Short mmCIF file of C-alpha atoms in Angstrom, two decimals:
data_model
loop_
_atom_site.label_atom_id
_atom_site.label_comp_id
_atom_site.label_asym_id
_atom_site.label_seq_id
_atom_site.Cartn_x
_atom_site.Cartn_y
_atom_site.Cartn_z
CA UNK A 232 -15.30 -6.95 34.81
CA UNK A 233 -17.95 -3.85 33.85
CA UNK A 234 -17.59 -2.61 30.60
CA UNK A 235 -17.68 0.59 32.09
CA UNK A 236 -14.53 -0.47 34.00
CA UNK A 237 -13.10 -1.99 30.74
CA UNK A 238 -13.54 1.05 29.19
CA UNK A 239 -11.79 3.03 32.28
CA UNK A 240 -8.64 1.05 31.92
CA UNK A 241 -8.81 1.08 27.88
CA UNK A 242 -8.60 4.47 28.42
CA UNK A 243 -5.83 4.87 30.89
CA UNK A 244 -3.93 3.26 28.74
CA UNK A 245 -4.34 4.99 25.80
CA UNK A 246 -3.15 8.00 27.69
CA UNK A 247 0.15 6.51 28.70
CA UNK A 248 0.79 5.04 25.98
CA UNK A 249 0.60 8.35 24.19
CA UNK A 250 2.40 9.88 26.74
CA UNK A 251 5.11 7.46 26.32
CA UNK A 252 5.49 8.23 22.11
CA UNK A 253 5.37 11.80 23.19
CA UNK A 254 8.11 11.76 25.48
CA UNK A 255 10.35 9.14 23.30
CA UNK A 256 9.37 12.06 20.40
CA UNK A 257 11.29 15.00 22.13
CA UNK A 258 14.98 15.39 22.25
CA UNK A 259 16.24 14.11 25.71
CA UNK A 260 18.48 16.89 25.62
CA UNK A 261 16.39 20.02 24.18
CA UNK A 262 15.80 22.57 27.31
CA UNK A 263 14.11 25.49 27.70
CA UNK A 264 17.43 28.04 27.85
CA UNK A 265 18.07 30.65 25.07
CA UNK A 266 22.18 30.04 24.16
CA UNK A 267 23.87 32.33 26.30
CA UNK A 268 25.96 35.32 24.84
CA UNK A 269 28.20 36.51 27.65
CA UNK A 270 30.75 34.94 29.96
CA UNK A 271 28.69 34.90 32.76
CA UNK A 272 25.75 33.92 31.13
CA UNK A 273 28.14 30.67 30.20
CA UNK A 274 28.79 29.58 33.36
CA UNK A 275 25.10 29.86 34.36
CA UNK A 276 23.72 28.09 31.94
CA UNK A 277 27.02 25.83 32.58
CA UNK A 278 25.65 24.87 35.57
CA UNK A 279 22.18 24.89 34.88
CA UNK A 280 22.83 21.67 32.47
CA UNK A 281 25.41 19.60 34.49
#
């Protein structure tokens, strides 16, 4: 195998693995949806997270 090639898949790598501490990082269950104030509001967001 290349170095160059070596390199290539040394990188790849890197980048998932990264990825992969990033995403273990966040909270599984943090979404991007202000708490709702209003009834309605509820039951959207309700829905939005079954």
């Amino acid at each position: 195998m290349s170095s160059k090639a070596a390199a290539g898949i040394a990188g790849i790598v890197a980048v998932a693995w990264n990825s992969g501490l990033a995403m273990a990082a966040a909270d599984p269950y943090q979404l991007n949806l202000p708490e709702p104030q209003t009834v309605i509001a509820q039951q959207i967001y309700d829905q939005h997270t079954m």
